[in-house]
PDB file of C-alpha atoms in Angstrom:
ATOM      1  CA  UNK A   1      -3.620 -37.056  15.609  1.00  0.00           C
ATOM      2  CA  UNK A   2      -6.003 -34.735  13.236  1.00  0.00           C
ATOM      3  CA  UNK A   3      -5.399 -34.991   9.891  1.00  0.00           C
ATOM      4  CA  UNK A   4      -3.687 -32.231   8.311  1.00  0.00           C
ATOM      5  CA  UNK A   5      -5.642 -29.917   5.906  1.00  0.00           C
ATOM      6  CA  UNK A   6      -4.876 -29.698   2.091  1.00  0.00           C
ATOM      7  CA  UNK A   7      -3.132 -25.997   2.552  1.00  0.00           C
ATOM      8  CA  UNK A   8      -1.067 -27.891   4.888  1.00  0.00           C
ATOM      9  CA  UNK A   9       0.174 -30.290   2.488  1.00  0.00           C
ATOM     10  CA  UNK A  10       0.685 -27.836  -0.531  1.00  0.00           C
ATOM     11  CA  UNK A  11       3.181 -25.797   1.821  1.00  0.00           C
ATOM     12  CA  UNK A  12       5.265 -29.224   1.922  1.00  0.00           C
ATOM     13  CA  UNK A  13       5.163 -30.157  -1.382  1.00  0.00           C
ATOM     14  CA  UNK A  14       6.435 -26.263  -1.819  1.00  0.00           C
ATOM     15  CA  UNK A  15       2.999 -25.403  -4.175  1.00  0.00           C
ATOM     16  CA  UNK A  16       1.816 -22.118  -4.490  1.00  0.00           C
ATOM     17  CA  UNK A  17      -1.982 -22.978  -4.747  1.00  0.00           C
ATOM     18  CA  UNK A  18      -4.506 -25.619  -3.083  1.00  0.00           C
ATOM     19  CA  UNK A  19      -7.887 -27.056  -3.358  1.00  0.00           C
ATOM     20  CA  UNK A  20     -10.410 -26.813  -0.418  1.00  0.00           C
ATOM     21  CA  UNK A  21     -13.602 -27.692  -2.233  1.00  0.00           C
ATOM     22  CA  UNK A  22     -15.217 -24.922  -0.075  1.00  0.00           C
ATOM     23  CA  UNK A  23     -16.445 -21.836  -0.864  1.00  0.00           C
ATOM     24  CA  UNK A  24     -14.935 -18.787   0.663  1.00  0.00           C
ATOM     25  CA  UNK A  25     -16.754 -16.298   2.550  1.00  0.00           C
ATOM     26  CA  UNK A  26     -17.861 -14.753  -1.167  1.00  0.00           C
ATOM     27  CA  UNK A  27     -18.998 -18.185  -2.467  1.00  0.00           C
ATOM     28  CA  UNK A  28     -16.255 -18.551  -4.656  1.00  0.00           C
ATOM     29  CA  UNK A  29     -15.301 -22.156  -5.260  1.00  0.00           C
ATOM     30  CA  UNK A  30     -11.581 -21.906  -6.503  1.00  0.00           C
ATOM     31  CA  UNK A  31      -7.787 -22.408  -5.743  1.00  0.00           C
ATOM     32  CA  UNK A  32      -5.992 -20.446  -2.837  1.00  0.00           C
ATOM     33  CA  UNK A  33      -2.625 -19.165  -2.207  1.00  0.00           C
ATOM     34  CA  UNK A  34      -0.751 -21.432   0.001  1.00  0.00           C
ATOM     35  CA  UNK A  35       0.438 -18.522   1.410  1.00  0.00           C
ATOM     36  CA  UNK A  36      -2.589 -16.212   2.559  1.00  0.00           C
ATOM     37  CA  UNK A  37      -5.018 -18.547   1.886  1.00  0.00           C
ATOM     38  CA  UNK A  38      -7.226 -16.180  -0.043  1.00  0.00           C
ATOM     39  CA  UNK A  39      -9.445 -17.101  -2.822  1.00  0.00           C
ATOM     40  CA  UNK A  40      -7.856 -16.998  -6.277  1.00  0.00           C
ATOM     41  CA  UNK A  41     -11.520 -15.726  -7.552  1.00  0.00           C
ATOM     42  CA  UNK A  42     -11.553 -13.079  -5.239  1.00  0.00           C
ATOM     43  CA  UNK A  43      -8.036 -11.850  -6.226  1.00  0.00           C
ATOM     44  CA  UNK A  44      -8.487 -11.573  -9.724  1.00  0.00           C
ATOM     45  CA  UNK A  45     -11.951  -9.968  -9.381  1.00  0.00           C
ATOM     46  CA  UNK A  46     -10.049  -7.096  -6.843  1.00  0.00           C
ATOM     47  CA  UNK A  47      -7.135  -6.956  -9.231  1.00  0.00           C
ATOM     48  CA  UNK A  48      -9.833  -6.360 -12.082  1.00  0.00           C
ATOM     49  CA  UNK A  49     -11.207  -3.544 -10.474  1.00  0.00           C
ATOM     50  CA  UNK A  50      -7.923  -1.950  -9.415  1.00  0.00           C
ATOM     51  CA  UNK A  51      -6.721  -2.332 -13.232  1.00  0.00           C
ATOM     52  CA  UNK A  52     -10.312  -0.298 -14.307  1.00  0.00           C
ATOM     53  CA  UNK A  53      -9.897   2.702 -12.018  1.00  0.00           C
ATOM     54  CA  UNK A  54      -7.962   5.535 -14.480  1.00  0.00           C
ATOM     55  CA  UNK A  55      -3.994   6.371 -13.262  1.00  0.00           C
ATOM     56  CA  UNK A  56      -5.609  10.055 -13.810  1.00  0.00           C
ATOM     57  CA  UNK A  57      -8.236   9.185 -11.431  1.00  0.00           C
ATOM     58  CA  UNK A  58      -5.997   7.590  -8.706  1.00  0.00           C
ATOM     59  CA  UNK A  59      -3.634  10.196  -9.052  1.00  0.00           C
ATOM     60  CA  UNK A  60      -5.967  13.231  -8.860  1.00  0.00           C
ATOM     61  CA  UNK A  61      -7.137  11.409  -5.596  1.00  0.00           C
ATOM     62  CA  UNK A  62      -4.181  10.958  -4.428  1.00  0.00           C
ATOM     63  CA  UNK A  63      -3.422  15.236  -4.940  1.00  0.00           C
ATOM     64  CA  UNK A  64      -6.563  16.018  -3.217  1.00  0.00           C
ATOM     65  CA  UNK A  65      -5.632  13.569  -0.223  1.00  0.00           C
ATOM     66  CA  UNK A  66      -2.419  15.342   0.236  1.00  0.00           C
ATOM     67  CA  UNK A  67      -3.726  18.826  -0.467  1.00  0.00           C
ATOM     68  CA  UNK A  68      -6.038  17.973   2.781  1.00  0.00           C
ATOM     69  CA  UNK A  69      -3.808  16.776   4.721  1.00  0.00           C
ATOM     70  CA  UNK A  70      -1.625  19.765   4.468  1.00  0.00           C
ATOM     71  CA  UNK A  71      -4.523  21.921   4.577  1.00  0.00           C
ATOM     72  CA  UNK A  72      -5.496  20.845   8.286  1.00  0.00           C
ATOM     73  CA  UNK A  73      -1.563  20.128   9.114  1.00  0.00           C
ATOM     74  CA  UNK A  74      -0.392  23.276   8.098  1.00  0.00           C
ATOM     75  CA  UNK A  75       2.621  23.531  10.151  1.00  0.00           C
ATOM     76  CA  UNK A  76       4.065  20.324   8.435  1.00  0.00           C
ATOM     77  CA  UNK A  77       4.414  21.612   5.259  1.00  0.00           C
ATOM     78  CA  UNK A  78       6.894  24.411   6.196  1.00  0.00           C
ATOM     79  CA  UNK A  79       8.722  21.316   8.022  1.00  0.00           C
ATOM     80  CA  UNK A  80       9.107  19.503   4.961  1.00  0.00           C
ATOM     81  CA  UNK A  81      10.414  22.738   2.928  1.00  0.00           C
ATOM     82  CA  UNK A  82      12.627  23.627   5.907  1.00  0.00           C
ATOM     83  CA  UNK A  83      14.214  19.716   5.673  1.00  0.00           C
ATOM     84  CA  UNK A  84      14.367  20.305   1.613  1.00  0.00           C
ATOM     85  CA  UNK A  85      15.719  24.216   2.114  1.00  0.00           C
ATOM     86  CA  UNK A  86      18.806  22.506   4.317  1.00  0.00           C
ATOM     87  CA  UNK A  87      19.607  19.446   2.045  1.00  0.00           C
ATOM     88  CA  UNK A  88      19.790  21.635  -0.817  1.00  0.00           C
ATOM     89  CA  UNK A  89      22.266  24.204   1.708  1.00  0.00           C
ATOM     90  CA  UNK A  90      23.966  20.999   2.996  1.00  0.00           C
ATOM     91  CA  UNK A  91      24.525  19.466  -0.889  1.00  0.00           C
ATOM     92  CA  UNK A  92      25.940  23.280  -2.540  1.00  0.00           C
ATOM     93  CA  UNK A  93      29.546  22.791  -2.382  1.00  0.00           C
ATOM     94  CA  UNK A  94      31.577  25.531  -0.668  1.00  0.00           C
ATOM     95  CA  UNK A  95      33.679  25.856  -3.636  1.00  0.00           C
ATOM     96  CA  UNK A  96      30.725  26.950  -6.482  1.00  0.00           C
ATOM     97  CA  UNK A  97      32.206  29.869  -7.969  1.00  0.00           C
ATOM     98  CA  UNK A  98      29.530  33.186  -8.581  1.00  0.00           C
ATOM     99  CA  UNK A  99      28.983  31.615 -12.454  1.00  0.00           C
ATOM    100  CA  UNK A 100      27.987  28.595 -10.701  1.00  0.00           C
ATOM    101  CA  UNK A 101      25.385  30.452  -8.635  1.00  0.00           C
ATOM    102  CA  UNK A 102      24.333  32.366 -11.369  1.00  0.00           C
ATOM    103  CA  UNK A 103      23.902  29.319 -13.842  1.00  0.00           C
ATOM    104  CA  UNK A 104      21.393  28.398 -10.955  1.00  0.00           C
ATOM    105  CA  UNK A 105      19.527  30.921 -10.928  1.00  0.00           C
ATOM    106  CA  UNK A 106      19.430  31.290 -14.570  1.00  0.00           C
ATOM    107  CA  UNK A 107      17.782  27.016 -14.452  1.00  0.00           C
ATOM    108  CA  UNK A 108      15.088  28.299 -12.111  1.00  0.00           C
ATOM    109  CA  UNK A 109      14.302  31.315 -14.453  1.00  0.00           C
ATOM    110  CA  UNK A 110      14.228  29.228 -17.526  1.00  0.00           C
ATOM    111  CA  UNK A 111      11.738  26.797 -15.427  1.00  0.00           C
ATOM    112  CA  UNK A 112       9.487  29.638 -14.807  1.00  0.00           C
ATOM    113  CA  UNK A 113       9.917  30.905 -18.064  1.00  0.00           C
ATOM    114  CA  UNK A 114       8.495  27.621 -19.816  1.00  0.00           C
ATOM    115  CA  UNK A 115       5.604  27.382 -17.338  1.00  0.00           C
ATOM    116  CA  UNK A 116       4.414  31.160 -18.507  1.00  0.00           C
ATOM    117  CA  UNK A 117       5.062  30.173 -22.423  1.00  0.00           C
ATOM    118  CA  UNK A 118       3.633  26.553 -22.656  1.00  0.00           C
ATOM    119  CA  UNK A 119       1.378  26.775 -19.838  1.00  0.00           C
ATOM    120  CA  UNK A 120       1.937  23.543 -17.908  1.00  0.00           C
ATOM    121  CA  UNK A 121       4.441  23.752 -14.637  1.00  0.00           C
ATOM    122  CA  UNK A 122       7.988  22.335 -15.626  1.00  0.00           C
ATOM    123  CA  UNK A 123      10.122  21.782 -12.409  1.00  0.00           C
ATOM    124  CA  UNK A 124      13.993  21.749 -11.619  1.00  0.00           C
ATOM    125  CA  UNK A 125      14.940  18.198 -11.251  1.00  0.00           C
ATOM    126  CA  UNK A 126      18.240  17.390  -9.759  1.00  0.00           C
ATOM    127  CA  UNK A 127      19.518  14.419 -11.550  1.00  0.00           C
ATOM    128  CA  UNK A 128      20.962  13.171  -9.123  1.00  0.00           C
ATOM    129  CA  UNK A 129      18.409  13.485  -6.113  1.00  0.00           C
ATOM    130  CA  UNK A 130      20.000  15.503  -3.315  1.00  0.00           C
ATOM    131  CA  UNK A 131      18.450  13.440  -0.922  1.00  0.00           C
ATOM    132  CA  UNK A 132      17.857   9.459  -2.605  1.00  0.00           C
ATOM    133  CA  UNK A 133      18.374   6.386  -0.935  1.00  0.00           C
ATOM    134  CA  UNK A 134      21.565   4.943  -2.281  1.00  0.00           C
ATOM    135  CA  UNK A 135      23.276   8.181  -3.634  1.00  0.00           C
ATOM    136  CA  UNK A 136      22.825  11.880  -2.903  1.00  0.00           C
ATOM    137  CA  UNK A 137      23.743  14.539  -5.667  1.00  0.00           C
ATOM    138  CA  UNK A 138      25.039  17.558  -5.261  1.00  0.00           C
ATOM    139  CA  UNK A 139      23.302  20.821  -5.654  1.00  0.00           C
ATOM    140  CA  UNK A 140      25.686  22.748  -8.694  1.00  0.00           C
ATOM    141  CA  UNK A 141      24.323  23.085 -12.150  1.00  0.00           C
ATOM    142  CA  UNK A 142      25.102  20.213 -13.781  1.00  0.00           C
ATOM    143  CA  UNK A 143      23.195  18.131 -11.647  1.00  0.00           C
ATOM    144  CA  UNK A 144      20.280  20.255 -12.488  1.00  0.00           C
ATOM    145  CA  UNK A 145      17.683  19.532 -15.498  1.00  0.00           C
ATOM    146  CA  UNK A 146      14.264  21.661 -16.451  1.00  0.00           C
ATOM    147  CA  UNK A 147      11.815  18.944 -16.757  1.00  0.00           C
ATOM    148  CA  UNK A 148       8.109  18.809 -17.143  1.00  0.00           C
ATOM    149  CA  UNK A 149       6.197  18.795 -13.735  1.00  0.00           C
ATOM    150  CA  UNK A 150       4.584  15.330 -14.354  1.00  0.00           C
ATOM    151  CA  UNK A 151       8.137  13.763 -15.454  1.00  0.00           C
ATOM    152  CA  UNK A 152       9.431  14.917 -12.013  1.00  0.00           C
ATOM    153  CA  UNK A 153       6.557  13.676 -10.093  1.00  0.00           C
ATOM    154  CA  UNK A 154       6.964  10.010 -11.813  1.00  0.00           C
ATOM    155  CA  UNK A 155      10.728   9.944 -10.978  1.00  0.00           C
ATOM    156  CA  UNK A 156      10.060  10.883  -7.961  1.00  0.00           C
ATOM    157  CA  UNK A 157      13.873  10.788  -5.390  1.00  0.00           C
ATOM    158  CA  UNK A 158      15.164   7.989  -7.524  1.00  0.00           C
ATOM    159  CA  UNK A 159      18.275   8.287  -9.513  1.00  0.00           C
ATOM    160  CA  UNK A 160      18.574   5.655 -12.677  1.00  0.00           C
ATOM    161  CA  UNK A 161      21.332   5.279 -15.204  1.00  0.00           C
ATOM    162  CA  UNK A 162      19.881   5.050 -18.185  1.00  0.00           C
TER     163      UNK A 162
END
């Protein structure tokens, strides 16, 4: 029977790393995962480069990707705002009184309000994301919060209580 490779014996001994002696297809002489076998070298030299690139950068790239994509998909985006348009419907109770609606309207006029004075966009947030994973909010003003556009982006459909 062939002998068993050194990878081979670091997954029984339950190691996370092992020791070829041979380079890897970059010429890096160094440990590997047990687990993907890649080249320790060649992960932290990646993982460098990653850390170097600006969040600004990625993000802006990011923007322009999506901007694209919408740009030759137009008919998706007024998919996605129909699906948004009926959560919201779906999550406004049927018993909101007309101060309720009215406090509403009065958050989405103090949101446009803020992005005329300071001159950066500020969103409506719901708090409690109308449409998150593990819990769905409701749609009434108290769930609703005028945050800076950026803070909104970061948070993203996630609800945390902090």
């Amino acid at each position: 029977m062939a002998e068993r490779g050194a990878r081979y014996e670091a997954m029984q001994k339950g190691e996370a790393h092992y020791f070829t002696g041979k380079p890897c297809k970059y010429g890096h002489i160094s440990l590997r995962h047990t687990k993907c076998k890649s080249c320790l070298a060649c992960r932290a030299i990646k993982s460098q480069k990653s850390r170097n690139i600006e969040p600004q950068e990625t993000k802006l790239e990011r923007q322009k990707q999506v901007r694209n994509w919408f740009a030759k998909n137009k008919h998706m985006r007024s998919v996605y705002e129909a699906k948004y348009q009926q959560a919201k419907i779906k999550r406004t109770p049927k018993w909101m009184s007309e101060d309720d609606f009215w406090m509403i309207k009065e958050i989405y006029e103090l949101a446009a309000l803020r992005t005329k004075m300071l001159g950066f966009l500020w969103h409506v947030d719901h708090i409690i994301p109308i449409r998150g994973k593990n819990v769905s909010g409701l749609h009434v003003p108290l769930n609703l919060q005028v945050i800076p556009w950026i803070d909104n982006v970061k948070k993203s459909n996630k609800f945390s209580e902090a």
